Short mmCIF file of C-alpha atoms in Angstrom, two decimals:
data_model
loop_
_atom_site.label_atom_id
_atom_site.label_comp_id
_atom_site.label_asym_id
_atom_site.label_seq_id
_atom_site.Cartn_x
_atom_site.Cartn_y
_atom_site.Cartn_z
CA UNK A 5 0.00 0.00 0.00
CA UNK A 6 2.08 3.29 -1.31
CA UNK A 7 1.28 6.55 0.54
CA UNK A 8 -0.71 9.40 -1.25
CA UNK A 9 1.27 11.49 -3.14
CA UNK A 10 0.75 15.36 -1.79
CA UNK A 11 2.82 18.44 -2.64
CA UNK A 12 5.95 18.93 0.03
CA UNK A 13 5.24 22.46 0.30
CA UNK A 14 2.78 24.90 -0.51
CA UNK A 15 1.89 28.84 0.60
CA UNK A 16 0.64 31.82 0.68
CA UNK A 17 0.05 35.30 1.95
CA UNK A 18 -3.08 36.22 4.77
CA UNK A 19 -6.11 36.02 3.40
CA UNK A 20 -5.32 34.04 0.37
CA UNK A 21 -6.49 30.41 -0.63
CA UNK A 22 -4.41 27.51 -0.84
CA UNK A 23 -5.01 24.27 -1.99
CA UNK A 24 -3.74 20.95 -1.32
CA UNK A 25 -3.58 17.72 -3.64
CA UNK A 26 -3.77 14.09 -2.41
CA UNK A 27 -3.21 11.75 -5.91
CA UNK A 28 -4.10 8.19 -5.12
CA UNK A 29 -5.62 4.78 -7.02
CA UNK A 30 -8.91 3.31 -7.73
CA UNK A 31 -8.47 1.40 -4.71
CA UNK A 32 -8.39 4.03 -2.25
CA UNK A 33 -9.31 7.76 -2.98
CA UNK A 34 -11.12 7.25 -6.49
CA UNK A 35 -13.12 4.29 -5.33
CA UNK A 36 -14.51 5.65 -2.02
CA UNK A 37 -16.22 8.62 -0.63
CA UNK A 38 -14.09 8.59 2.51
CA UNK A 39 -11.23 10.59 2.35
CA UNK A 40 -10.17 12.90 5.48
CA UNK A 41 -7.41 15.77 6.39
CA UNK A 42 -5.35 16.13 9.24
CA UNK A 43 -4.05 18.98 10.60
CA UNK A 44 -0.80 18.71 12.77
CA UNK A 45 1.09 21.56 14.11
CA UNK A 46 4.76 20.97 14.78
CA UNK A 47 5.06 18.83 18.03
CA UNK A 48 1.07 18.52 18.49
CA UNK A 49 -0.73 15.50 18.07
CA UNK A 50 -2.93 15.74 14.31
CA UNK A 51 -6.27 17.20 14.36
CA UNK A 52 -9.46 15.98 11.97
CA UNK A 53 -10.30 19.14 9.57
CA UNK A 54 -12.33 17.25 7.28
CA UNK A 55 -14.23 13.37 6.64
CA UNK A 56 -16.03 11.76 4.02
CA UNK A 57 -14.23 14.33 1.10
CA UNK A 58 -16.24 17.42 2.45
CA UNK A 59 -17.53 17.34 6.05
CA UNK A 60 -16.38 19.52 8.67
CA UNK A 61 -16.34 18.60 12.12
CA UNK A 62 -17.69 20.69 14.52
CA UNK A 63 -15.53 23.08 15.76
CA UNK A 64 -13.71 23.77 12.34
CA UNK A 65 -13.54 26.80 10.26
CA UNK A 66 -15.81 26.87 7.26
CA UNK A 67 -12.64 28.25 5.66
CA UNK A 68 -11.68 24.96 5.09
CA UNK A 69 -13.38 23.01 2.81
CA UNK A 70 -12.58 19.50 0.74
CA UNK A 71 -13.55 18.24 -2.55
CA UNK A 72 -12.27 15.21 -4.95
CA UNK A 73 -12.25 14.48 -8.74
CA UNK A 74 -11.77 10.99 -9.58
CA UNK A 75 -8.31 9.70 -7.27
CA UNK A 76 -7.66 12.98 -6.46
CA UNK A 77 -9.03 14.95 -3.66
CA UNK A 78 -8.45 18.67 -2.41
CA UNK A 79 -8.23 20.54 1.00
CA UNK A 80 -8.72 24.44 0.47
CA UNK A 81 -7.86 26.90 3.18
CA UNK A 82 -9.45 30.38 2.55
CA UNK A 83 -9.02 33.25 3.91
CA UNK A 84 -5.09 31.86 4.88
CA UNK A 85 -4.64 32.85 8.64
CA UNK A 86 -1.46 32.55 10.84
CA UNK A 87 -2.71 29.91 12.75
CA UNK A 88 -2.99 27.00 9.42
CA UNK A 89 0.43 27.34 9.65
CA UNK A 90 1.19 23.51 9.89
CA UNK A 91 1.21 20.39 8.10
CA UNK A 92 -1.62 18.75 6.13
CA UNK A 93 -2.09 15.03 5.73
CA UNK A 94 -4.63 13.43 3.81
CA UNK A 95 -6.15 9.73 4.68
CA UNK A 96 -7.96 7.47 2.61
CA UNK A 97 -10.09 4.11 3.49
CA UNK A 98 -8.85 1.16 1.26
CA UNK A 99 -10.02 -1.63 -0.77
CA UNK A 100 -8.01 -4.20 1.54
CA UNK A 101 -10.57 -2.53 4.46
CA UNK A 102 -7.33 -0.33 5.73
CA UNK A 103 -6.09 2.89 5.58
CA UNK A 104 -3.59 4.91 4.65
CA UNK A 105 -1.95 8.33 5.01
CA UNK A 106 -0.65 11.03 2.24
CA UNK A 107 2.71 11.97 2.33
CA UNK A 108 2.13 15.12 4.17
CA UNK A 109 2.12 19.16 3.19
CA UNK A 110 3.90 21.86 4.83
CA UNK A 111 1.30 25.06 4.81
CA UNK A 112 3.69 28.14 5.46
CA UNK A 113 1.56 31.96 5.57
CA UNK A 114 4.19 34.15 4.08
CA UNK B 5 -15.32 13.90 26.95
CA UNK B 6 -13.31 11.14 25.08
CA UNK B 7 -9.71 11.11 25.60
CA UNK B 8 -7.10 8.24 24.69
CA UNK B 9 -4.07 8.63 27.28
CA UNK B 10 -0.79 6.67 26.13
CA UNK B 11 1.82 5.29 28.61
CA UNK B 12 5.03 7.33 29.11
CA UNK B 13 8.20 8.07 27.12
CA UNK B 14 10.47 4.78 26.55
CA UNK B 15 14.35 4.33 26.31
CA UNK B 16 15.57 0.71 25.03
CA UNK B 17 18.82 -1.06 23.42
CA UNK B 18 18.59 -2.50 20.19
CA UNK B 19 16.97 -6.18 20.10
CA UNK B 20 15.23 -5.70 23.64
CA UNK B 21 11.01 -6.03 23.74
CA UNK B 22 8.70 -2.93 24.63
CA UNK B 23 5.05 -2.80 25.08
CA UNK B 24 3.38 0.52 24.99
CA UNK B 25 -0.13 1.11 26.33
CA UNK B 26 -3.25 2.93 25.10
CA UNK B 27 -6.55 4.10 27.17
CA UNK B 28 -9.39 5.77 26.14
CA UNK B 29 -11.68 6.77 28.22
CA UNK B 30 -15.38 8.60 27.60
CA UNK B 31 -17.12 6.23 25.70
CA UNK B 32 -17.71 2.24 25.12
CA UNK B 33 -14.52 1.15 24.36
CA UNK B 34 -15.71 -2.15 22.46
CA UNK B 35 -17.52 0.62 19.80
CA UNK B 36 -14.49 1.76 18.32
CA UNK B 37 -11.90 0.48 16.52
CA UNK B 38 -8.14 1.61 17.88
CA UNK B 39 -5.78 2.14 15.21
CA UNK B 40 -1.84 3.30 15.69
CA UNK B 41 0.29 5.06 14.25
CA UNK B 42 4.18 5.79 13.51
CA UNK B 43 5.89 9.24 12.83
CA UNK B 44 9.42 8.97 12.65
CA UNK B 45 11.62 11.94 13.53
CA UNK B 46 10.63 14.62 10.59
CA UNK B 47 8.85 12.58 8.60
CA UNK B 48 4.89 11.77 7.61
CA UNK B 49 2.01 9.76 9.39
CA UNK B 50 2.53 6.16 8.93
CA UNK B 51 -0.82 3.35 9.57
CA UNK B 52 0.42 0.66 11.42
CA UNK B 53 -2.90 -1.08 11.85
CA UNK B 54 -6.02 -1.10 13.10
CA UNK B 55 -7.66 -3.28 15.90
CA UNK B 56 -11.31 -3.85 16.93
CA UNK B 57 -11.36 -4.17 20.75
CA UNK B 58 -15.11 -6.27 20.26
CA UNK B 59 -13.44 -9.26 18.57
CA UNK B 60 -9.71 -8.41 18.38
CA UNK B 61 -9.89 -8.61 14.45
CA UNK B 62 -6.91 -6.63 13.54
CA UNK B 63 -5.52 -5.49 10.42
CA UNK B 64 -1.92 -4.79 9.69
CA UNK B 65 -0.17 -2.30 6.97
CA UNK B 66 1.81 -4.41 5.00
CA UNK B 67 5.24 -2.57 6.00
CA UNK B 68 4.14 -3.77 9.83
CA UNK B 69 2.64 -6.86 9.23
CA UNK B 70 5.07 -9.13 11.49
CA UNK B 71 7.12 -6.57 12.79
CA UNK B 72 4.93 -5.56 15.58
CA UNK B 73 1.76 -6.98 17.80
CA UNK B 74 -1.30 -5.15 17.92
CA UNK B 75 -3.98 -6.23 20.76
CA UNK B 76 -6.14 -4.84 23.23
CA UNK B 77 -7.26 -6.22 27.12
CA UNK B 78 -11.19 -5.48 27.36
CA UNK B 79 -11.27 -6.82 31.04
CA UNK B 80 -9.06 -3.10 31.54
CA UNK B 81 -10.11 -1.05 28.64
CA UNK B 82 -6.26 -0.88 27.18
CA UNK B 83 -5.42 -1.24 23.75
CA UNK B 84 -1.40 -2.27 23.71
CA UNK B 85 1.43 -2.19 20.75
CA UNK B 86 4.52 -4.48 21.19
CA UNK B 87 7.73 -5.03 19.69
CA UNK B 88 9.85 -8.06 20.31
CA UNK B 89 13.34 -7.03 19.06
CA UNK B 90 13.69 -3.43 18.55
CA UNK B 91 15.85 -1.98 16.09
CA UNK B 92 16.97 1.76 16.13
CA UNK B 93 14.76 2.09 13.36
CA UNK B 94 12.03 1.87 15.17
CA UNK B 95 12.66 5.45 17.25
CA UNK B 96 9.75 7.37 16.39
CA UNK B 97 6.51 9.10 17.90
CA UNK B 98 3.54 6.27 18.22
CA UNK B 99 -0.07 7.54 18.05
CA UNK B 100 -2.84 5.63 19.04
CA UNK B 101 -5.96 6.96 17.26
CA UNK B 102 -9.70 5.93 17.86
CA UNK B 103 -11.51 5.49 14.22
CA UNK B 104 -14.78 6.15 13.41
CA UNK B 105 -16.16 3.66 11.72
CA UNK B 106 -19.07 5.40 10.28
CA UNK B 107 -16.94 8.08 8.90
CA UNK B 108 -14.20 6.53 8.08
CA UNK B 109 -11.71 9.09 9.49
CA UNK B 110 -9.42 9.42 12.85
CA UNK B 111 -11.77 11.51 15.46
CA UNK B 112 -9.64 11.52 18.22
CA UNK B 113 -5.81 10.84 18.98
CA UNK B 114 -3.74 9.95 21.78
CA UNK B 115 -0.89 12.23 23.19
CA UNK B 116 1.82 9.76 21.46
CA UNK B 117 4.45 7.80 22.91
CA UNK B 118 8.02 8.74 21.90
CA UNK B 119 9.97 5.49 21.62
CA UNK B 120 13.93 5.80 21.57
CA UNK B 121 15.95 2.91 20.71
CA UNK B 122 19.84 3.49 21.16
CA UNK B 123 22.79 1.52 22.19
#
């Protein structure tokens, strides 16, 4: 099972949008709807931001917001703020009834 | 409030055993599966498997399978991950996560357990 394949880095200025990529198979992000995003602040345990592609959890920004097109799906931070600063992981459920973790984004606000 | 509290740091030498410990707390523990975790130092999240404490079922990542024992004691509510020869490799931050089934995502995590192996 090969980790999704996110961008290392990506950023942007306050008050901008950014948007992350997670590229996986058939057998994990294209054939489900249940993709989710972590966030993890250096030396913090991660955080759920979003589950099942689009859903926010309570507690969470609407400024962050998730979509997918076929194996790829998307985390979009609006409205950048100081405090996204962090990194990003995607998740997917898989066909072999496991999961497994992108390769992680680093979100810096310039 | 649901919280999953993980034992305390650990120091070991190369080819010695370690079990670390995992309780959550705040809801039925048999409802949830318990899933862990790896993060090496500066690096990504890594699944190690997943565990259901109703049945024991568990489910390893291939990289994992036979490198490490997942299991869980319901009579004290603990979900455990073991190693019986550790390798420096192996130092890294361990997460235990509870998964939501019905969402198919991580809701909450433990604190982590940073595991040092050194000679």
């Amino acid at each position: 099972q090969s980790a999704l394949t996110q961008p290392p880095s990506v950023s942007g200025s306050p008050g901008q949008s950014v948007t992350i990529s997670c590229t996986g198979t058939s057998s994990d992000v294209g054939g489900y709807n249940r993709v989710s995003w972590y966030q993890q602040p250096p030396g913090t345990a991660p955080k759920l931001m979003i589950y099942e592609v689009s859903n926010r959890p309570s507690g969470v920004p609407d400024r962050f917001s998730g979509s997918k097109s076929g194996n790829t799906a998307s985390l979009t931070i609006s409205g950048l703020q100081a405090e996204d600063e962090a990194d990003y992981y995607c998740n997917s459920y898989t066909s072999s009834s496991t999961y497994v973790f992108g390769t992680g984004t680093k979100v810096t606000v310039l | 409030e649901v919280r999953l509290v993980q034992s305390g740091a650990e120091v070991r030498k190369p080819g010695e055993s370690l079990k670390i410990s995992c309780k959550p707390s705040g809801y039925s523990f048999t409802s949830y599966w318990i899933g862990w975790v790896r993060q090496m130092p500066g690096k990504g999240l890594e699944w190690m498997g997943i565990i259901s404490p109703s049945d024991s079922d568990t489910r390893y990542s291939p990289s994992f399978q036979g490198q490490v024992t997942i299991s869980v004691d319901k009579s004290i509510r603990t979900a455990f991950l073991q190693w019986s020869s550790l390798k420096a490799s192996d130092t890294a931050i361990y997460y235990c996560a509870r998964v939501d089934h019905w969402n198919y995502c991580v809701d909450h995590w433990g604190q982590g357990t940073l595991v040092t192996v050194s000679s």
